């Protein structure tokens, strides 16, 4: 132990900081990757039970090793680059899809002070990075040199640009209510009790934000970018092996990110739901991280539930919902929240 | 030695290269992608200047929205490059003259005599608790409130103008009204007719 400590102290200070940051990044990314793997299993199981099936149950006890088997299968498959496709862009598109989905986790607070980069403009950073995730899809669609992939990419571009505006406005309302762009401060502004959380005063924004998040991650019922019944598999038709697996990882990492953000903005992040009631001291031993993970699990289940329940939206109706319903609603709610803050409406804005 | 100058030179090199390639590359999709790279690196340089709000907004607005639409259009173009390069020699003298004039103008305006440390002192470094976003917000809504509002109104007029230019009802285009679709009743479309059961003459055949 002493030798290790001596070794650590012999490293220069800057390198020490760098090592600590890298360790923190690993501590965030590895659990996310594991969650992604088991989210795919959860999806198949949940949808299986909704459709009165059992789902995967052959690999390992109760099918628990299925994601590992899938991973090994994908890693050893051949990556095929279509002829006349642009090789460099074709192979960098999956990376461009995955990188923003992981980079956004840098500002997510898991508990009070448990955050990699506690930056002031955290909300803006999140918005900027979620708006970047569309590039992976567009570039994949164009570089594949395939008409179905290009169609999927164009659909996705139009859809993401539309829903990003609604998402941005919903977050403007959150920042008005919290008075800060820092995600930790946004959670602290919701302190009090279950009714102090922003889901109640910002209820329409809560719904708009989560549904825009579903649309932004190209999940059912907004998955026209994939649209397997019309354009085969959309932007990733031509991908196989690890390159395809990266798109898969990006989609699920984005889902987890949206779940975490919705929990932080509207359901009080790491705060206990029993705060301010007689049960508060009984549940004081539960770490904040557990509450956040529980809230995220609820939203992730909603993602799966949507997919098993709703048929795919028609394309013109997706556009109508985004531009003519969500955006006007968010603009109206900016005014409503402004008046509420001016009138110091309790218990949120006093 | 501080790491900041190293970062600055790395980002500047990428920025200059990317900007040059935007003009030079033949494929318009690559030009758009290099423009995105240029935006990204300039946002990194703004971050070095402690202007995190502008840096993130540059990525959010230009990279996240404007360039997506640019790529959207450029990808659907099927440009034949041969006719584009035809008049190169003929237009070269005019192009060179314009380029030299622009270069001279820029040299006059952004030369060292206008931006040297004698004209403006180096800005003080701020601590970690300094919020560029907050400072920018408070100065925009106090000192520059009227110019800010005027800019907003001009943008609003531009939006209205753009929409009114593109919105025209063409008579032959089929248009769906979802409200009407939802409001439709069965009786408007289907009529149930009562009919007597008919008997077949020969059951065997």
XYZ file of C-alpha atoms in Angstrom:
555
model
C 0.000 0.000 0.000
C 2.780 2.407 0.958
C 4.638 1.555 -2.232
C 1.547 2.329 -4.324
C 1.069 5.636 -2.474
C 4.706 6.549 -3.027
C 4.374 5.674 -6.698
C 1.257 7.852 -6.989
C 2.975 10.816 -5.316
C 5.944 10.522 -7.654
C 3.682 11.308 -10.637
C 3.532 15.024 -11.515
C 0.329 16.882 -10.538
C -1.013 17.475 -14.042
C -0.689 13.802 -14.955
C -2.416 12.884 -11.678
C -5.427 15.035 -12.626
C -5.470 13.480 -16.070
C -5.412 9.955 -14.622
C -8.248 10.746 -12.208
C -10.358 12.178 -15.034
C -9.717 9.128 -17.213
C -10.698 6.846 -14.322
C -13.926 8.811 -13.858
C -14.703 8.531 -17.571
C -14.200 4.763 -17.398
C -16.438 4.629 -14.323
C -19.211 6.318 -16.331
C -18.780 4.665 -19.737
C -18.436 1.039 -18.613
C -21.749 0.984 -16.674
C -23.454 2.732 -19.615
C -22.210 0.061 -21.997
C -23.401 -2.676 -19.632
C -26.780 -0.948 -19.323
C -27.013 -0.755 -23.115
C -26.296 -4.478 -23.368
C -28.918 -5.397 -20.795
C -31.397 -2.839 -22.127
C -31.505 -4.843 -25.357
C -32.318 -7.949 -23.320
C -34.903 -6.011 -21.289
C -36.470 -4.776 -24.515
C -36.828 -8.267 -25.912
C -38.146 -9.627 -22.614
C -40.616 -6.780 -21.982
C -41.966 -6.779 -25.518
C -42.083 -10.570 -25.341
C -44.251 -10.545 -22.236
C -46.467 -7.771 -23.671
C -47.035 -10.003 -26.695
C -47.604 -13.069 -24.465
C -44.263 -14.675 -25.370
C -41.324 -15.493 -23.110
C -38.520 -13.829 -25.057
C -34.921 -15.081 -25.153
C -34.378 -17.801 -22.528
C -31.755 -20.173 -23.975
C -28.373 -18.521 -23.369
C -27.463 -18.688 -19.691
C -29.935 -18.780 -16.797
C -33.262 -17.204 -17.926
C -31.507 -15.853 -21.033
C -29.294 -13.530 -18.993
C -26.209 -14.125 -21.142
C -28.029 -13.321 -24.394
C -26.492 -9.780 -24.802
C -22.995 -11.251 -24.400
C -23.722 -13.820 -27.102
C -25.105 -11.084 -29.366
C -22.015 -8.963 -28.754
C -19.639 -11.789 -29.617
C -21.640 -12.574 -32.750
C -21.550 -8.944 -33.939
C -17.842 -8.554 -33.170
C -16.884 -11.521 -35.326
C -19.086 -10.723 -38.311
C -17.556 -9.305 -41.451
C -17.856 -5.537 -42.000
C -18.921 -5.131 -45.613
C -18.270 -1.817 -47.366
C -20.568 -1.404 -50.382
C -18.953 -0.810 -53.756
C -18.704 2.890 -54.742
C -19.426 3.846 -51.127
C -17.144 6.414 -49.594
C -15.022 4.199 -47.361
C -13.784 6.851 -44.933
C -17.194 8.424 -44.300
C -18.910 5.031 -44.291
C -16.742 3.815 -41.438
C -16.611 7.090 -39.490
C -20.407 7.571 -39.448
C -21.016 5.020 -36.644
C -18.345 6.742 -34.548
C -19.999 10.124 -35.149
C -23.273 8.611 -33.966
C -21.833 7.106 -30.784
C -19.427 9.848 -29.647
C -22.007 12.596 -28.844
C -24.225 10.059 -27.067
C -21.362 9.238 -24.695
C -19.857 12.739 -24.448
C -23.132 14.184 -23.154
C -22.777 12.104 -19.973
C -19.922 14.367 -18.835
C -22.354 16.889 -17.305
C -24.989 14.496 -15.915
C -25.069 14.707 -12.090
C -25.591 11.235 -10.603
C -25.787 12.479 -7.043
C -25.129 15.738 -5.215
C -21.693 16.702 -6.568
C -21.212 13.356 -8.317
C -20.523 14.735 -11.793
C -17.563 14.592 -14.146
C -17.661 18.222 -15.348
C -19.712 20.616 -13.211
C -19.959 23.312 -15.893
C -22.173 26.397 -15.788
C -23.632 25.974 -19.262
C -24.494 22.279 -18.802
C -27.948 22.522 -20.354
C -26.567 24.238 -23.482
C -23.843 21.621 -23.727
C -26.472 18.865 -23.634
C -28.540 20.601 -26.313
C -25.494 21.072 -28.551
C -24.423 17.447 -28.235
C -27.865 15.936 -28.781
C -28.144 18.061 -31.922
C -24.896 16.516 -33.187
C -26.117 12.925 -33.050
C -27.986 13.402 -36.347
C -24.702 13.648 -38.280
C -23.923 9.973 -37.813
C -27.251 9.116 -39.433
C -27.000 11.621 -42.302
C -23.420 10.700 -43.174
C -24.203 6.983 -42.947
C -27.120 7.444 -45.318
C -25.114 9.419 -47.850
C -21.887 7.393 -47.713
C -23.708 4.066 -48.198
C -24.440 4.889 -51.864
C -27.880 3.317 -51.513
C -31.266 4.878 -52.153
C -32.960 3.389 -49.110
C -30.197 4.585 -46.826
C -30.368 8.098 -48.307
C -34.151 8.192 -47.874
C -33.788 7.148 -44.237
C -31.127 9.796 -43.668
C -33.247 12.574 -45.175
C -36.278 11.570 -43.115
C -34.163 11.525 -39.996
C -32.619 14.933 -40.719
C -36.016 16.599 -41.172
C -37.444 14.910 -38.094
C -34.543 15.668 -35.766
C -34.389 19.336 -36.792
C -38.126 19.699 -36.121
C -38.135 18.044 -32.714
C -34.917 19.678 -31.580
C -36.683 23.052 -31.580
C -39.484 21.765 -29.357
C -36.897 20.142 -27.095
C -34.874 23.360 -26.879
C -37.921 25.441 -25.985
C -38.965 22.896 -23.335
C -35.504 23.233 -21.815
C -35.808 27.049 -21.942
C -38.866 26.694 -19.697
C -36.891 24.447 -17.325
C -34.070 26.960 -17.128
C -36.568 29.770 -16.450
C -38.056 27.765 -13.595
C -34.690 26.724 -12.148
C -32.853 29.975 -12.865
C -29.713 28.121 -13.866
C -28.142 26.253 -16.772
C -26.197 23.976 -14.427
C -27.844 20.545 -14.179
C -26.932 20.175 -10.509
C -28.547 23.536 -9.712
C -31.649 22.517 -11.682
C -32.050 19.465 -9.420
C -31.369 21.550 -6.291
C -34.084 24.010 -7.382
C -36.608 21.155 -7.188
C -35.801 20.348 -3.574
C -38.708 20.128 -1.145
C -41.099 17.308 -1.857
C -42.670 15.362 -4.665
C -44.883 18.290 -5.662
C -41.888 20.640 -5.749
C -40.456 18.729 -8.696
C -40.924 20.453 -12.037
C -43.208 17.791 -13.500
C -46.229 19.511 -11.957
C -45.789 23.218 -12.890
C -44.252 22.265 -16.250
C -46.492 19.265 -16.981
C -46.978 19.990 -20.723
C -43.208 20.522 -21.092
C -42.557 17.233 -19.316
C -44.689 15.427 -21.909
C -43.297 17.447 -24.839
C -39.714 16.884 -23.750
C -40.038 13.151 -23.306
C -41.941 12.629 -26.566
C -39.453 14.832 -28.451
C -36.743 12.700 -26.890
C -38.418 9.581 -28.260
C -38.570 11.245 -31.681
C -34.985 12.469 -31.426
C -33.668 8.967 -30.744
C -35.635 7.637 -33.746
C -37.521 5.155 -31.590
C -40.982 3.751 -32.238
C -43.533 5.203 -32.940
C -41.306 7.856 -34.575
C -38.864 5.412 -36.218
C -39.498 6.403 -39.838
C -35.717 6.760 -40.329
C -35.543 2.976 -40.054
C -39.036 2.198 -41.308
C -38.366 -1.472 -42.036
C -41.712 -1.951 -43.752
C -41.017 0.824 -46.285
C -37.272 1.383 -46.717
C -35.768 -1.922 -45.496
C -33.793 -0.590 -42.503
C -33.286 3.048 -43.426
C -29.909 4.623 -42.852
C -28.141 1.434 -41.688
C -29.228 -0.973 -44.441
C -25.681 -1.389 -45.708
C -24.012 -1.830 -42.321
C -22.960 -5.130 -40.813
C -20.872 -6.447 -37.959
C -19.265 -3.973 -35.523
C -20.221 -0.919 -37.631
C -23.879 -1.862 -37.230
C -23.343 -2.630 -33.557
C -22.049 0.924 -33.001
C -25.311 2.390 -34.381
C -27.178 0.074 -32.058
C -25.056 1.197 -29.093
C -25.602 4.850 -30.028
C -29.368 4.452 -30.197
C -29.582 2.778 -26.805
C -27.057 5.142 -25.192
C -29.221 8.033 -26.461
C -32.319 6.419 -24.965
C -30.619 6.120 -21.576
C -29.442 9.726 -21.883
C -32.953 11.012 -22.619
C -34.283 8.993 -19.666
C -31.612 10.491 -17.383
C -32.255 14.042 -18.619
C -36.029 13.761 -18.201
C -35.502 12.437 -14.665
C -33.111 15.312 -13.869
C -35.151 18.142 -15.383
C -38.632 17.105 -14.295
C -38.482 14.404 -11.615
C -35.877 15.842 -9.275
C -32.859 13.751 -10.349
C -31.252 12.220 -7.296
C -33.833 13.630 -4.834
C -35.842 11.189 -2.751
C -39.583 11.086 -3.543
C -40.291 10.860 0.207
C -38.645 14.197 0.959
C -40.812 16.349 3.213
C -43.043 13.456 4.305
C -42.941 11.295 7.441
C -41.117 8.586 5.467
C -38.114 10.808 4.748
C -35.948 9.540 7.615
C -36.985 5.932 6.984
C -35.567 6.078 3.477
C -32.603 8.347 4.276
C -30.171 5.426 3.835
C -30.998 5.063 0.132
C -28.259 6.743 -1.935
C -29.346 9.464 -4.388
C -27.931 7.460 -7.271
C -30.498 4.715 -6.584
C -33.399 7.178 -6.898
C -32.010 8.549 -10.163
C -31.561 5.048 -11.581
C -35.100 4.126 -10.504
C -36.556 7.156 -12.267
C -34.500 6.413 -15.379
C -35.792 2.819 -15.362
C -39.375 4.113 -15.469
C -38.678 6.152 -18.610
C -36.730 3.341 -20.244
C -39.691 1.048 -19.628
C -41.921 3.673 -21.290
C -39.643 3.567 -24.372
C -40.153 -0.196 -24.618
C -43.854 0.035 -23.839
C -44.358 2.600 -26.637
C -42.610 0.319 -29.078
C -44.825 -2.629 -28.197
C -48.029 -0.584 -28.232
C -48.128 2.040 -30.977
C -47.998 1.591 -34.752
C -45.548 3.813 -36.631
C -46.642 7.412 -37.155
C -47.318 8.549 -40.684
C -44.529 10.884 -41.869
C -46.712 13.971 -42.459
C -48.277 13.492 -39.029
C -44.858 13.404 -37.365
C -44.078 16.755 -38.957
C -47.463 18.156 -37.980
C -47.059 17.039 -34.369
C -43.595 18.580 -34.138
C -44.183 21.907 -35.862
C -47.864 22.617 -35.241
C -48.512 21.085 -31.828
C -45.318 20.858 -29.778
C -43.610 24.119 -30.772
C -46.686 26.370 -30.234
C -47.352 24.567 -26.939
C -43.821 25.240 -25.702
C -44.003 28.920 -26.701
C -47.304 29.325 -24.841
C -45.826 27.620 -21.780
C -42.854 29.991 -21.799
C -45.373 32.827 -21.347
C -47.323 30.908 -18.678
C -44.146 30.171 -16.710
C -43.025 33.784 -17.059
C -46.303 34.989 -15.552
C -46.074 32.342 -12.797
C -42.545 33.467 -11.890
C -43.636 37.110 -11.921
C -46.616 36.282 -9.681
C -44.335 34.147 -7.446
C -46.706 31.211 -7.642
C -46.067 28.842 -4.731
C -44.639 26.406 -3.878
C -42.351 26.462 -6.936
C -41.535 30.059 -7.724
C -41.723 31.810 -4.339
C 5.010 25.761 -20.266
C 1.281 26.229 -20.369
C -0.753 23.909 -22.558
C -3.031 26.673 -23.875
C -0.777 27.973 -26.693
C -0.249 24.387 -27.850
C -4.011 23.832 -28.013
C -4.471 27.170 -29.761
C -1.969 26.337 -32.481
C -3.390 22.845 -33.002
C -6.924 24.192 -33.371
C -5.822 27.099 -35.577
C -3.961 24.746 -37.901
C -7.056 22.534 -38.210
C -9.273 25.591 -38.689
C -7.139 27.103 -41.468
C -6.774 23.770 -43.250
C -10.485 23.003 -43.030
C -11.462 26.482 -44.247
C -9.114 26.192 -47.210
C -10.497 22.761 -48.064
C -14.085 24.079 -48.009
C -13.176 26.168 -51.058
C -10.845 23.687 -52.730
C -12.577 20.275 -52.589
C -14.666 19.293 -55.600
C -17.420 17.314 -53.918
C -19.981 19.710 -52.342
C -20.785 17.198 -49.582
C -17.142 17.200 -48.515
C -17.121 20.998 -48.667
C -20.084 21.077 -46.274
C -18.414 18.563 -43.951
C -15.210 20.638 -43.889
C -17.288 23.714 -43.093
C -18.689 21.801 -40.110
C -15.143 20.974 -39.018
C -14.240 24.655 -39.347
C -17.200 25.666 -37.146
C -16.211 23.070 -34.600
C -12.607 24.183 -34.310
C -13.525 27.864 -34.137
C -15.883 26.987 -31.295
C -12.946 25.283 -29.569
C -10.886 28.470 -29.981
C -13.728 30.507 -28.461
C -13.707 28.109 -25.511
C -10.021 28.971 -25.026
C -11.118 32.637 -24.866
C -13.547 31.818 -21.997
C -16.517 32.511 -24.279
C -18.272 29.228 -23.573
C -21.744 30.542 -24.356
C -20.800 31.650 -27.878
C -18.803 28.462 -28.429
C -21.690 26.161 -27.501
C -24.251 28.257 -29.361
C -22.069 28.139 -32.479
C -22.155 24.348 -32.326
C -25.848 24.278 -31.439
C -27.084 26.665 -34.128
C -24.654 26.316 -37.014
C -23.473 22.733 -36.672
C -26.645 21.306 -35.150
C -29.275 22.992 -37.311
C -28.044 25.129 -40.224
C -25.467 22.686 -41.546
C -27.897 19.757 -41.240
C -30.199 21.568 -43.653
C -27.230 22.456 -45.892
C -26.181 18.820 -46.066
C -29.807 17.857 -46.634
C -29.902 20.017 -49.779
C -26.376 19.258 -50.994
C -26.883 15.494 -50.733
C -29.875 15.628 -53.025
C -28.004 17.577 -55.705
C -26.631 15.592 -58.582
C -24.003 18.019 -59.778
C -22.179 17.409 -63.005
C -18.761 18.877 -62.260
C -17.447 19.233 -65.838
C -19.457 22.344 -66.882
C -18.643 23.998 -63.554
C -14.929 23.993 -64.366
C -15.295 25.142 -67.960
C -14.771 28.903 -67.628
C -11.960 28.634 -65.085
C -9.232 30.322 -67.177
C -11.617 32.959 -68.509
C -12.742 34.065 -65.033
C -9.327 33.681 -63.424
C -8.126 37.334 -63.845
C -11.360 38.746 -62.358
C -11.172 36.261 -59.503
C -7.559 37.134 -58.740
C -8.338 40.878 -58.688
C -11.268 40.379 -56.305
C -9.215 38.076 -54.076
C -6.326 40.588 -53.864
C -8.718 43.430 -53.001
C -10.380 41.384 -50.258
C -6.975 40.386 -48.905
C -5.799 44.026 -48.809
C -9.005 45.166 -47.102
C -8.675 42.478 -44.465
C -5.014 43.325 -43.928
C -5.980 46.982 -43.329
C -8.803 46.173 -40.906
C -7.440 43.245 -38.901
C -3.774 44.213 -39.020
C -1.674 44.324 -35.854
C -1.880 48.137 -35.610
C -5.623 47.880 -34.807
C -5.585 44.826 -32.584
C -2.208 44.945 -30.855
C -1.773 44.833 -27.098
C -1.106 48.623 -27.167
C -4.639 49.284 -28.432
C -6.367 46.872 -26.076
C -4.911 45.384 -22.897
C -5.023 41.615 -22.542
C -8.287 40.600 -20.825
C -7.954 39.451 -17.235
C -8.297 35.713 -16.608
C -11.402 34.795 -14.673
C -11.857 32.121 -12.037
C -13.948 28.973 -12.300
C -17.002 30.708 -10.794
C -17.147 33.263 -13.620
C -20.122 32.579 -15.879
C -19.768 33.986 -19.367
C -23.400 33.066 -20.082
C -24.669 35.113 -17.163
C -22.521 38.150 -18.016
C -23.654 38.052 -21.642
C -27.306 37.706 -20.634
C -27.248 40.607 -18.205
C -25.487 42.934 -20.657
C -27.836 41.974 -23.517
C -30.967 42.691 -21.518
C -29.741 45.925 -19.878
C -27.254 47.906 -21.975
C -28.193 46.482 -25.368
C -31.908 45.854 -24.754
C -33.166 47.960 -27.699
C -30.710 46.682 -30.358
C -31.481 43.156 -29.148
C -35.228 43.663 -29.509
C -34.799 45.260 -32.933
C -32.691 42.310 -34.105
C -35.400 39.951 -32.836
C -38.116 41.832 -34.723
C -36.037 41.812 -37.938
C -35.599 38.048 -37.618
C -39.328 37.622 -37.018
C -40.085 39.629 -40.164
C -37.673 37.423 -42.084
C -39.455 34.292 -40.829
C -42.854 35.660 -41.816
C -41.511 36.680 -45.235
C -39.945 33.275 -45.862
C -43.124 31.445 -44.905
C -45.381 33.707 -46.977
C -43.072 33.268 -49.995
C -43.245 29.483 -49.853
C -46.869 29.108 -48.808
C -49.035 29.052 -51.878
C -52.075 26.923 -52.391
C -51.798 24.970 -55.603
C -55.223 23.738 -56.644
C -54.181 20.312 -57.856
C -52.198 19.304 -54.767
C -54.090 16.909 -52.538
C -54.050 18.085 -48.951
C -55.072 16.159 -45.858
C -56.766 17.881 -42.990
C -56.299 15.645 -39.928
C -59.071 17.426 -38.011
C -61.541 16.626 -40.773
C -60.244 13.076 -40.954
C -60.864 12.578 -37.269
C -64.281 14.234 -37.296
C -65.657 11.988 -40.020
C -68.579 9.731 -39.008
C -69.386 6.396 -40.494
C -72.737 7.637 -41.814
C -70.981 10.233 -44.022
C -69.117 7.597 -45.952
C -70.966 4.296 -45.771
C -74.633 3.554 -46.347
C -75.945 0.238 -45.109
C -78.439 -1.235 -47.527
C -80.982 -3.757 -46.418
C -81.347 -6.520 -48.965
C -83.541 -9.527 -49.152
C -81.687 -12.815 -49.093
C -81.629 -14.351 -52.536
C -82.255 -17.999 -53.101
C -80.191 -19.992 -55.500
C -82.156 -22.064 -57.969
C -79.933 -25.087 -57.970
C -78.069 -25.899 -54.778
C -76.076 -28.795 -56.160
C -74.084 -26.792 -58.737
